[in-house]
């Protein structure tokens, strides 16, 4: 039987032509087609129902059952016209992905008459039998009750899977005692906390501001490989990354892939998922090749953070499913291939007011400049004060492969702001002194708006290596992993900025009470914040070795592994912070900490098992086959009476192969033993650390080294696993 690998390679040349993507749809013609937008709602709902929906979206006002019935009926009419038969509450449990449980509109009346129905109760609240979702002990499994509740701030949409159309209702997922069992609930709470804190500070400058939202524009990096080839790699299928594979002769050194022309087969896939995304109202804007071969990126226009998070999760799901249509596999993992770039998900974040002002965009007048500076400096201080929490928010087993590795931002959180703004901050720090007379004058001199071109130039080019960079009118959090639900880092970022703003207001108010003029009080606190958080600012090469030393000297944390990074989630300061703001209760933090540790343990365990399995049933048997051929060959030559020089080469190869075989077999056996020991550990944190040091660090690289050597030595036809050059370059 031909191996999966060669089958896939043979099959490749015939692919790509048959998948035609029909015509070029005008985006505006299909955008939001499958979304229950307010415009659609206007069409399908009574005045009263429509008003109640709008009020709920704007003010968070609860929708009652009766009104829910009206909205449900309107929704069903709209959905049925689009061929929908089922609905689901769509939520984001702590697994990191999404969950759905489909129910049909179909039901039987008391007398047995079949009807289609979708009432307010079904719309507003459901009780999925969700006992198998991770709860970190928040909800004992015997009382599996957790319920999903409609989040009207994210619009309802229709998901199209094959022939089936499902009405999806974005919901939060909480336990009956009110603890959040998902990532959306705390995100919504953090947005509310930020709103409150930011509005309070905004009102120093403009009393008309009544609402501040966080905005998020993510950039999603991913790899795409041929599905036939990928399916012949059990490691890719099971873990999303290749645990073995020798680097190809050509990697990314020529940098010829970056921004190059998009391969046709991939292009068809992109067009296809983009089109689906547009129908779902995901405003994709950019697509391009990334640095590594077979790596790509897409990015939307930014949106309100809650919606942006939903859209990112939806898009990841779309990409995964639609890739299959094209016989491709989309790899969202942070590090699918060793030795070439990994994938991140840059989170571009800012705050925007209901008066239409981006709070992180330098203003047009000295007064708005001061507002900009206030928020700008508060964010910097927040990152400095809570760097450990931000680090924890992006910690995952898969992101560990990236953070701290050479091409990714390091695990040290520093902020890049560019030379121009650095100079501005330095000027404030040195010139705003105890002598306030100069301050008004200084303020007028900070003509940031006149220097915006300079500022933009400064902030778009020279910051590629910073994990948290100011890019002209927003901060870009770059250390987020490509598989992450960005709701988690966004919750933390909103939270720490909210907390910082709350304190800022207290300090400013304190000075005003003492008789300071408002502007002077503000400048004074800004100056204090600049001086206090300078150490987090870094303009140099974040990937360099020197930075690691420098960061250590500055006392910046550099936690390289997940089990330790997660500690920050349950410190007293974290508990206090999130409790004060109403984002996470203590128990919710403890639960998440536990769940993330468990996730880490399981992921390393699965990778370790796959490694063992591949070695035992793929790599070793085939290496032995080739070993036997060499033995036969050597024996034959010997039998012919030839001198040793005639088969010295073969002997040499045989010796090497035998050594690598022994090392692999030995490594796998010892790794299994190590797992057995580690599995006995009760405490999750100790166990996660043990998995990291005694399983992952102790064996993964070592076993891989010998397997990759074998890949080079063993006759190509015996090698069952598609090689890097095939996965990365054949399509
Ligand atoms: P790049 O980072 O590649 O230079 P852009 O600056 O154009 O690209 O934007 C990257 C992402 O930042 C996009 O998703 C964009 O929508 C988003 N973005 C732009 N302005 C904001 C903002 N005020 N808030 C949040 N995201 C923003
Ligand atoms: Mg970017």
XYZ file of C-alpha atoms and ligand atoms in Angstrom:
759
model
C 0.000 0.000 0.000
C 1.228 3.412 -0.868
C 1.850 5.588 2.166
C -0.422 8.501 2.978
C 2.543 10.742 2.363
C 3.142 9.669 -1.235
C -0.541 9.437 -1.913
C -0.946 13.046 -0.869
C 2.010 14.174 -2.949
C 0.698 12.369 -6.035
C -2.723 13.804 -5.514
C -1.451 17.357 -5.208
C -0.813 18.124 -8.854
C -4.477 17.558 -9.621
C -5.698 19.926 -6.952
C -6.536 23.554 -6.993
C -8.103 23.750 -10.411
C -11.443 22.229 -9.515
C -12.222 24.659 -6.756
C -13.446 27.700 -8.525
C -14.645 30.544 -6.453
C -17.558 32.096 -8.221
C -17.313 35.617 -9.547
C -16.333 38.611 -7.572
C -19.048 39.554 -5.141
C -19.234 43.184 -4.273
C -18.575 43.230 -0.544
C -21.168 45.834 0.245
C -23.709 43.621 -1.506
C -23.272 40.747 0.933
C -21.907 42.422 4.057
C -23.897 41.539 7.147
C -26.389 39.507 5.121
C -26.486 36.809 7.797
C -26.609 39.175 10.751
C -29.699 40.363 12.571
C -28.609 43.984 12.398
C -30.679 46.821 13.775
C -31.716 47.569 10.217
C -33.056 44.035 9.834
C -34.603 44.231 13.283
C -36.433 47.372 12.197
C -37.982 45.368 9.373
C -38.978 42.308 11.374
C -39.928 43.703 14.773
C -42.842 45.746 16.042
C -42.032 49.281 17.172
C -42.197 48.233 20.772
C -39.991 45.167 20.377
C -37.491 47.138 18.334
C -37.294 49.875 20.953
C -36.736 47.383 23.720
C -33.944 45.720 21.725
C -32.240 49.059 21.069
C -32.531 50.043 24.733
C -31.022 46.777 25.768
C -28.075 47.212 23.422
C -27.467 50.829 24.427
C -28.054 50.684 28.163
C -27.901 47.006 29.013
C -31.558 47.119 30.062
C -32.994 43.631 30.540
C -35.525 42.379 28.022
C -38.561 40.797 29.653
C -40.171 37.532 28.569
C -43.110 39.109 26.761
C -40.891 41.373 24.739
C -38.576 38.394 24.286
C -41.485 36.510 22.700
C -42.006 39.305 20.203
C -38.336 39.528 19.344
C -38.129 35.725 19.117
C -41.010 35.614 16.648
C -39.434 38.315 14.484
C -36.103 36.548 14.584
C -37.685 33.268 13.537
C -39.390 34.863 10.548
C -36.162 36.413 9.412
C -34.227 33.202 9.972
C -36.778 30.923 8.322
C -36.747 33.095 5.227
C -33.057 32.196 5.097
C -33.615 28.472 5.422
C -32.867 28.209 9.133
C -34.409 25.311 11.037
C -32.354 25.304 14.239
C -31.062 27.760 16.775
C -28.279 27.639 19.292
C -26.961 29.655 22.168
C -23.420 30.399 21.116
C -20.925 30.855 23.954
C -17.266 30.812 24.837
C -16.584 28.356 27.651
C -13.215 28.221 29.335
C -11.930 25.650 26.861
C -10.877 28.665 24.790
C -13.097 27.802 21.846
C -16.820 28.161 21.245
C -19.690 25.909 22.135
C -23.107 25.381 20.644
C -26.007 23.068 21.262
C -28.550 23.082 18.483
C -32.288 22.939 19.071
C -34.896 23.047 16.359
C -37.712 25.558 16.085
C -39.874 22.493 15.666
C -42.046 21.467 18.600
C -45.327 19.693 19.358
C -48.344 21.409 20.840
C -50.218 19.750 23.709
C -52.570 18.069 21.254
C -49.713 16.781 19.140
C -49.897 19.426 16.404
C -46.411 20.088 15.027
C -45.455 23.768 14.922
C -42.357 25.925 14.594
C -41.746 28.184 17.521
C -39.074 30.371 19.028
C -40.181 32.097 22.189
C -38.634 34.611 24.528
C -37.599 31.970 27.009
C -35.578 30.133 24.378
C -34.032 33.383 23.211
C -33.140 34.849 26.570
C -31.962 31.912 28.614
C -30.995 28.260 28.154
C -29.640 25.565 30.328
C -27.243 23.462 28.319
C -26.258 20.194 29.930
C -22.811 21.560 30.237
C -21.342 19.480 32.997
C -18.328 18.607 30.893
C -17.092 22.132 30.383
C -14.180 23.101 32.580
C -15.331 25.015 35.629
C -12.251 24.780 37.810
C -14.433 23.584 40.641
C -16.861 26.500 40.416
C -19.737 24.222 39.681
C -19.608 20.781 41.172
C -20.445 18.350 38.411
C -23.376 16.798 40.230
C -25.204 20.064 39.917
C -24.418 20.618 36.300
C -26.529 23.690 36.213
C -25.020 26.560 34.413
C -27.017 28.693 32.105
C -26.474 30.736 28.997
C -28.005 34.181 28.763
C -28.386 36.317 25.667
C -25.861 39.140 25.205
C -27.768 41.642 23.054
C -24.648 43.791 22.567
C -23.318 41.258 20.071
C -25.719 40.734 17.178
C -27.415 37.426 16.424
C -26.204 35.727 13.251
C -26.820 32.753 11.005
C -24.082 30.202 10.689
C -24.017 28.346 7.459
C -22.472 24.886 7.683
C -22.836 22.809 4.560
C -26.560 22.686 3.920
C -27.515 23.462 7.494
C -28.275 26.985 8.630
C -28.332 27.726 12.321
C -29.461 30.817 14.141
C -26.695 31.649 16.630
C -27.438 33.746 19.687
C -24.317 35.135 21.364
C -24.612 34.427 25.071
C -22.737 34.544 28.316
C -22.338 31.331 30.315
C -22.688 31.558 34.090
C -23.348 29.300 37.023
C -26.546 29.589 39.037
C -24.647 31.324 41.785
C -23.528 33.961 39.300
C -19.925 32.937 38.704
C -18.829 33.301 35.119
C -17.990 30.061 33.352
C -16.848 31.726 30.161
C -14.539 34.389 28.761
C -17.263 36.773 27.618
C -18.810 37.623 30.994
C -15.610 39.052 32.491
C -14.872 40.817 29.211
C -18.229 42.574 29.369
C -17.635 43.459 33.010
C -14.188 44.842 32.159
C -15.648 46.970 29.393
C -18.116 48.392 31.870
C -15.372 49.082 34.415
C -13.270 50.819 31.790
C -16.265 52.793 30.579
C -16.941 54.127 34.042
C -13.354 54.958 34.898
C -12.594 56.519 31.520
C -15.762 58.637 31.414
C -14.904 60.040 34.835
C -11.482 61.100 33.617
C -12.828 62.334 30.263
C -15.164 64.656 32.112
C -12.176 66.714 33.246
C -11.892 67.721 29.626
C -15.348 67.369 28.163
C -18.580 67.095 30.104
C -20.441 65.862 27.028
C -18.733 62.494 27.091
C -21.024 59.878 28.622
C -19.641 56.643 27.252
C -16.239 55.202 26.423
C -15.792 51.934 24.583
C -12.660 49.888 24.081
C -11.869 49.231 20.436
C -10.033 46.207 19.143
C -8.576 45.405 15.750
C -6.830 42.039 15.701
C -4.387 40.767 13.146
C -4.632 37.006 12.788
C -1.610 35.065 11.572
C -1.976 31.481 10.388
C -0.444 28.771 8.245
C -2.156 26.878 5.459
C -0.986 23.469 4.266
C -2.359 20.789 1.985
C -4.838 18.683 3.940
C -3.676 15.422 2.366
C -0.154 16.055 3.565
C -1.290 17.355 6.938
C -3.508 14.330 7.507
C -0.472 12.119 7.116
C 0.993 13.906 10.166
C -0.761 12.609 13.284
C 1.038 15.271 15.309
C -0.477 18.091 13.252
C -3.895 16.516 13.445
C -3.763 15.915 17.194
C -1.771 18.884 18.487
C -1.786 21.474 15.721
C 1.983 21.443 15.518
C 4.714 19.223 14.137
C 6.635 17.616 16.969
C 9.279 16.368 14.508
C 10.625 17.485 11.173
C 14.054 18.432 9.917
C 14.310 22.006 8.712
C 14.171 22.189 4.929
C 17.093 23.299 2.780
C 15.164 26.478 2.170
C 13.214 28.106 4.965
C 12.447 31.781 5.246
C 16.028 32.998 4.761
C 15.347 34.468 1.327
C 12.374 36.339 2.755
C 10.730 35.807 -0.581
C 7.352 34.858 0.836
C 6.693 38.024 2.839
C 4.134 40.162 1.042
C 4.755 38.057 -2.091
C 1.969 37.125 -4.462
C -0.563 34.854 -2.818
C -0.569 31.299 -4.246
C -3.673 30.567 -6.299
C -5.008 27.707 -4.240
C -4.662 29.712 -1.039
C -6.205 32.695 -2.708
C -9.318 30.673 -3.551
C -9.526 29.633 0.091
C -9.087 33.181 1.322
C -11.760 34.517 -0.993
C -14.091 31.816 0.171
C -13.690 32.416 3.902
C -13.666 36.164 3.432
C -16.967 35.970 1.647
C -18.482 33.953 4.493
C -16.970 36.430 6.929
C -18.553 39.371 5.125
C -21.946 37.721 5.266
C -21.437 37.457 9.027
C -20.547 41.123 9.239
C -16.850 40.573 9.976
C -15.225 43.616 8.363
C -12.062 41.995 6.972
C -9.818 44.474 5.303
C -6.331 43.112 4.795
C -4.796 39.873 3.617
C -1.191 39.107 2.848
C 1.614 36.585 2.984
C 3.573 36.544 6.208
C 7.285 35.995 6.742
C 7.396 32.203 6.912
C 6.597 30.030 3.910
C 2.901 28.995 3.948
C 2.155 31.687 6.540
C -0.503 34.358 6.032
C -2.318 37.097 7.872
C -5.694 38.744 7.788
C -7.045 41.737 9.672
C -10.385 43.476 9.926
C -11.350 47.072 10.513
C -11.446 47.550 14.256
C -14.690 47.289 16.198
C -16.006 47.585 19.722
C -13.956 45.026 21.659
C -16.728 42.586 22.579
C -17.849 42.331 18.982
C -14.276 42.146 17.715
C -13.587 39.212 20.027
C -16.712 37.380 18.841
C -15.719 38.033 15.260
C -12.227 36.721 15.771
C -13.483 33.503 17.328
C -16.015 33.122 14.550
C -13.409 33.724 11.910
C -11.037 31.125 13.350
C -13.898 28.658 13.176
C -14.740 29.666 9.598
C -11.135 29.375 8.474
C -10.783 25.919 9.951
C -13.969 24.664 8.337
C -13.645 26.351 4.968
C -10.057 25.181 4.563
C -11.413 21.636 4.432
C -13.567 22.535 1.432
C -10.364 23.359 -0.377
C -8.502 20.276 0.770
C -6.381 22.525 2.894
C -5.707 22.667 6.591
C -5.553 26.004 8.388
C -3.057 25.878 11.232
C -3.786 28.429 13.919
C -1.192 27.083 16.355
C 1.468 29.534 17.584
C 4.313 27.355 16.402
C 3.335 24.682 13.886
C 6.898 24.406 12.562
C 10.164 24.646 14.442
C 12.864 26.859 13.017
C 10.610 29.286 11.185
C 8.377 32.073 12.434
C 5.411 31.356 14.626
C 1.995 32.999 14.547
C 0.678 35.736 16.764
C -2.461 37.736 17.001
C -1.665 41.416 17.370
C -4.346 43.128 19.416
C -4.662 46.764 18.360
C -6.455 48.452 21.193
C -7.732 51.901 21.947
C -10.596 53.729 23.645
C -13.206 55.787 21.929
C -15.840 58.202 23.249
C -19.470 58.653 22.312
C -18.452 62.066 21.017
C -16.322 60.317 18.423
C -12.896 60.928 19.921
C -10.177 58.275 19.899
C -8.600 58.816 23.309
C -5.237 57.564 22.111
C -5.067 59.876 19.119
C -3.074 63.038 19.716
C -5.464 65.974 19.795
C -5.791 69.039 17.668
C -5.585 71.610 20.459
C -3.513 71.876 23.629
C -6.577 70.927 25.642
C -7.305 67.741 23.727
C -3.596 67.034 23.790
C -3.757 66.956 27.526
C -6.598 64.462 27.319
C -4.523 62.322 24.976
C -1.486 62.536 27.247
C -3.596 61.588 30.236
C -4.823 58.363 28.686
C -1.518 57.619 26.995
C 0.422 57.876 30.233
C -2.188 55.967 32.214
C -1.895 53.027 29.816
C 1.887 53.030 30.164
C 1.601 53.061 33.928
C -0.968 50.254 33.836
C 1.342 48.056 31.775
C 4.235 48.802 34.095
C 2.271 48.142 37.277
C 0.571 45.008 36.047
C 3.036 43.537 33.563
C 2.746 40.195 35.323
C -1.021 40.088 34.778
C -0.715 40.931 31.116
C 1.872 38.185 30.784
C -0.468 35.736 32.497
C -3.298 36.740 30.177
C -1.406 35.458 27.148
C 0.140 32.396 28.768
C -0.563 29.086 27.111
C 1.320 25.933 26.329
C 1.335 26.763 22.633
C 2.343 30.404 23.116
C 5.330 29.246 25.190
C 6.847 27.971 21.965
C 6.801 31.505 20.689
C 7.367 33.946 23.529
C 11.022 34.279 24.162
C 11.948 32.417 21.027
C 13.907 34.462 18.577
C 11.360 35.781 16.171
C 8.610 36.627 18.627
C 8.329 39.321 21.226
C 9.993 38.158 24.411
C 8.136 37.271 27.585
C 9.286 40.642 28.945
C 6.551 43.226 28.647
C 7.917 46.575 27.581
C 6.266 49.496 25.861
C 7.486 51.171 22.694
C 6.331 54.731 22.144
C 8.811 56.104 19.623
C 11.394 58.829 19.907
C 9.068 61.766 19.496
C 6.726 60.838 22.326
C 9.661 59.835 24.476
C 10.969 63.353 24.076
C 7.570 64.757 24.987
C 7.430 62.671 28.150
C 10.972 63.592 29.084
C 10.156 67.244 28.636
C 7.132 66.972 30.897
C 9.102 65.087 33.473
C 11.910 67.592 33.626
C 9.984 70.812 33.168
C 6.867 70.272 35.205
C 8.313 70.857 38.583
C 7.144 72.251 41.841
C 7.087 75.599 40.126
C 3.779 75.553 38.343
C 3.987 78.904 36.642
C 5.568 77.465 33.558
C 3.035 74.732 33.087
C 0.370 76.438 31.087
C 3.031 77.690 28.794
C 4.535 74.248 28.480
C 1.188 72.778 27.721
C 0.752 75.192 24.865
C 4.151 74.286 23.576
C 3.335 70.604 23.394
C 2.012 71.031 19.919
C 1.726 67.343 19.389
C -0.866 67.784 16.699
C 1.543 69.728 14.519
C 3.977 66.878 14.721
C 1.623 64.071 13.888
C 3.395 63.194 10.618
C 6.629 62.915 12.548
C 4.925 60.893 15.213
C 3.336 58.491 12.758
C 6.590 57.971 10.947
C 8.177 57.287 14.263
C 5.599 54.791 15.319
C 4.956 52.651 12.307
C 8.397 51.460 11.342
C 10.773 50.987 14.145
C 8.858 48.899 16.588
C 8.525 45.420 15.126
C 10.124 43.763 18.115
C 8.087 45.364 20.873
C 5.392 43.327 22.637
C 3.357 46.448 23.378
C 3.828 49.269 20.914
C 2.174 52.610 20.440
C 1.381 52.874 16.749
C 0.226 56.436 16.287
C -3.329 56.266 17.600
C -3.574 52.917 19.408
C -1.505 50.425 21.330
C -0.656 47.140 19.704
C -0.360 44.188 22.085
C 1.715 41.797 20.029
C 2.489 39.010 22.426
C -0.984 37.489 22.150
C -0.884 34.010 20.632
C -2.585 33.109 17.370
C -4.912 30.529 18.978
C -5.890 32.776 21.871
C -9.346 34.014 22.622
C -8.386 37.691 22.755
C -11.193 38.250 25.222
C -8.804 37.179 27.976
C -5.973 39.644 27.323
C -8.545 42.329 26.542
C -10.263 41.744 29.885
C -6.968 42.220 31.674
C -5.942 45.248 29.643
C -9.306 46.952 30.156
C -9.142 46.089 33.833
C -5.667 47.369 34.561
C -6.272 50.574 32.633
C -9.590 51.070 34.440
C -7.879 50.615 37.787
C -5.112 53.048 36.876
C -7.640 55.650 35.730
C -9.628 55.289 38.955
C -6.488 56.002 40.967
C -5.517 58.801 38.643
C -8.816 60.526 39.261
C -8.436 60.136 43.001
C -5.004 61.754 42.906
C -6.059 64.590 40.646
C -9.176 65.268 42.722
C -6.995 65.301 45.813
C -4.794 68.017 44.352
C -7.779 70.007 43.143
C -9.251 69.881 46.641
C -6.012 71.299 47.917
C -6.530 74.237 45.624
C -4.646 73.340 42.457
C -5.998 74.371 39.113
C -7.401 71.339 37.266
C -4.888 71.355 34.402
C -2.025 71.819 36.783
C -3.191 68.966 38.970
C -3.465 66.726 35.937
C -0.006 67.628 34.678
C 1.385 67.010 38.108
C 0.011 63.493 38.332
C 1.028 62.752 34.744
C 4.546 63.802 35.599
C 4.559 61.531 38.619
C 3.301 58.623 36.500
C 5.924 59.187 33.831
C 8.690 59.196 36.398
C 7.290 56.106 38.068
C 6.882 53.920 35.021
C 9.839 54.871 32.856
C 11.425 51.508 33.305
C 8.819 49.817 31.137
C 9.635 52.026 28.142
C 12.041 50.472 25.680
C 12.898 51.613 22.194
C 15.584 49.113 21.253
C 15.583 45.639 19.749
C 13.282 43.536 21.902
C 14.670 40.316 20.458
C 18.254 41.031 21.398
C 20.220 39.289 24.095
C 21.211 42.652 25.636
C 17.589 43.503 26.263
C 17.204 40.451 28.457
C 20.074 41.659 30.622
C 18.901 45.243 30.586
C 15.356 44.196 31.523
C 16.683 42.177 34.398
C 18.674 45.165 35.580
C 15.505 47.277 35.427
C 13.639 44.675 37.430
C 11.126 43.823 34.712
C 9.642 40.351 35.022
C 10.583 37.776 32.380
C 8.591 34.636 33.032
C 9.191 32.207 30.222
C 6.843 29.376 31.025
C 3.101 29.163 31.495
C 2.871 27.354 34.847
C 4.834 30.164 36.498
C 3.343 33.004 34.468
C -0.108 31.952 35.659
C 0.834 32.680 39.280
C 0.088 36.350 38.647
C -3.613 35.586 38.278
C -4.100 34.729 41.914
C -1.860 37.159 43.748
C -3.509 39.319 46.388
C -3.020 42.345 44.206
C -4.748 40.672 41.243
C -7.656 39.511 43.384
C -8.047 42.949 44.870
C -7.878 44.661 41.505
C -10.451 42.480 39.782
C -12.734 42.353 42.772
C -12.736 46.145 43.164
C -13.705 46.518 39.547
C -16.286 43.725 39.622
C -14.546 41.803 36.832
C -13.597 38.554 38.562
C -14.508 37.347 42.010
C -11.751 35.575 43.896
C -13.260 32.182 43.182
C -13.444 32.967 39.495
C -9.748 33.758 39.384
C -8.861 30.624 41.339
C -10.993 28.588 38.955
C -9.353 30.053 35.877
C -5.918 29.527 37.318
C -6.779 25.883 37.922
C -8.261 25.437 34.450
C -5.279 26.988 32.705
C -2.902 24.740 34.627
C -4.989 21.705 33.715
C -5.004 22.766 30.092
C -1.247 23.114 30.163
C -0.781 19.685 31.720
C -3.069 18.009 29.214
C -1.467 19.687 26.230
C 2.042 18.628 27.203
C 0.735 15.163 27.991
C -0.892 14.843 24.573
C 2.222 16.082 22.786
C 4.350 13.679 24.721
C 2.042 10.780 23.896
C 1.984 11.650 20.209
C 5.763 11.799 20.196
C 5.944 8.381 21.778
C 3.394 6.939 19.417
C 5.034 8.337 16.307
C 8.407 7.027 17.393
C 7.151 3.571 18.218
C 4.862 3.002 15.278
C 6.228 5.235 12.527
C 9.776 6.286 12.976
C 11.481 3.316 14.570
C 9.918 0.565 12.400
C 10.857 2.393 9.239
C 14.310 3.291 10.420
C 14.767 -0.404 11.229
C 13.588 -1.379 7.747
C 16.282 0.763 6.230
C 18.765 -0.489 8.776
C 18.034 -4.031 7.579
C 18.582 -3.085 3.982
C 21.950 -1.676 4.880
C 22.789 -4.840 6.809
C 21.794 -6.994 3.853
C 23.857 -4.869 1.561
C 26.923 -4.992 3.786
C 26.555 -8.746 4.253
C 26.277 -9.242 0.501
C 29.360 -7.223 -0.252
C 31.225 -9.059 2.475
C 30.076 -12.424 1.106
C 31.488 -11.450 -2.242
C 34.822 -11.201 -0.479
C 35.225 -7.489 -1.050
C 37.477 -5.491 1.249
C 35.939 -3.367 4.008
C 36.614 -0.198 2.025
C 33.884 -1.357 -0.381
C 31.204 -1.011 2.283
C 32.822 1.420 4.728
C 30.310 4.088 3.805
C 27.342 1.835 4.435
C 28.836 0.782 7.743
C 29.215 4.392 8.718
C 25.561 5.160 7.943
C 24.450 1.978 9.665
C 26.372 2.973 12.761
C 24.798 6.411 12.843
C 21.305 5.097 12.232
C 21.728 2.505 14.942
C 22.855 5.167 17.395
C 19.899 7.401 16.635
C 17.485 4.484 16.841
C 18.857 3.589 20.243
C 18.659 7.179 21.428
C 15.052 7.576 20.252
C 13.947 4.291 21.806
C 15.702 5.114 25.036
C 14.343 8.662 25.135
C 10.777 7.526 24.564
C 10.978 4.911 27.251
C 12.407 7.325 29.788
C 9.864 9.981 28.850
C 7.049 7.518 29.536
C 8.601 6.715 32.898
C 8.858 10.418 33.678
C 5.184 10.876 32.797
C 4.215 8.109 35.175
C 6.028 9.822 38.004
C 4.621 13.235 37.204
C 1.066 11.930 36.840
C 1.083 10.970 40.505
C 1.445 14.595 41.581
C -1.806 15.926 43.044
C -1.296 19.680 43.114
C -1.950 21.170 39.666
C 0.703 23.822 39.840
C 3.436 21.420 40.939
C 2.258 18.975 38.308
C 2.287 21.584 35.541
C 5.791 22.664 36.500
C 6.868 19.028 36.550
C 5.327 18.411 33.140
C 7.197 21.393 31.825
C 10.595 20.575 33.304
C 10.582 16.791 33.600
C 8.671 15.885 30.467
C 8.749 18.745 27.974
C 12.132 20.312 28.653
C 13.804 17.045 29.568
C 12.797 15.055 26.486
C 11.097 16.906 23.641
C 14.141 18.577 22.118
C 16.377 15.593 22.747
C 14.097 13.032 21.123
C 13.376 15.399 18.295
C 17.067 15.861 17.582
C 17.564 12.154 16.928
C 14.337 11.733 14.969
C 15.259 14.648 12.730
C 18.678 13.114 12.131
C 17.012 9.857 11.152
C 14.811 11.768 8.727
C 17.956 12.840 6.883
C 19.567 9.396 6.950
C 16.717 7.041 6.166
C 15.837 6.349 2.536
C 13.127 8.836 1.589
C 10.721 6.140 0.455
C 10.582 4.652 3.954
C 9.783 7.926 5.637
C 6.051 8.078 6.284
C 5.717 11.563 7.698
C 5.472 14.370 5.146
C 8.598 16.478 5.405
C 8.824 20.190 6.111
C 9.695 20.987 2.507
C 6.498 19.255 1.398
C 4.224 20.742 4.022
C 5.598 24.235 3.538
C 6.161 24.435 -0.186
C 3.808 22.037 -1.968
C 0.358 23.260 -2.782
P -0.385 47.761 10.787
O -0.356 47.413 12.226
O -0.093 46.565 9.924
O 0.430 48.955 10.448
P -2.879 49.299 10.731
O -2.212 50.337 11.523
O -3.578 49.738 9.501
O -1.900 48.113 10.345
O -3.962 48.589 11.629
C -3.825 47.339 12.174
C -5.103 47.045 12.897
O -5.320 48.073 13.852
C -6.359 47.005 12.029
O -7.130 45.890 12.413
C -7.040 48.294 12.375
O -8.430 48.195 12.218
C -6.662 48.429 13.827
N -6.901 49.778 14.365
C -6.720 50.977 13.767
N -7.142 51.972 14.577
C -7.592 51.393 15.721
C -8.175 51.869 16.933
N -8.389 53.160 17.150
N -8.525 50.963 17.872
C -8.322 49.655 17.676
N -7.793 49.160 16.569
C -7.431 50.001 15.588
Mg 0.508 45.201 13.233
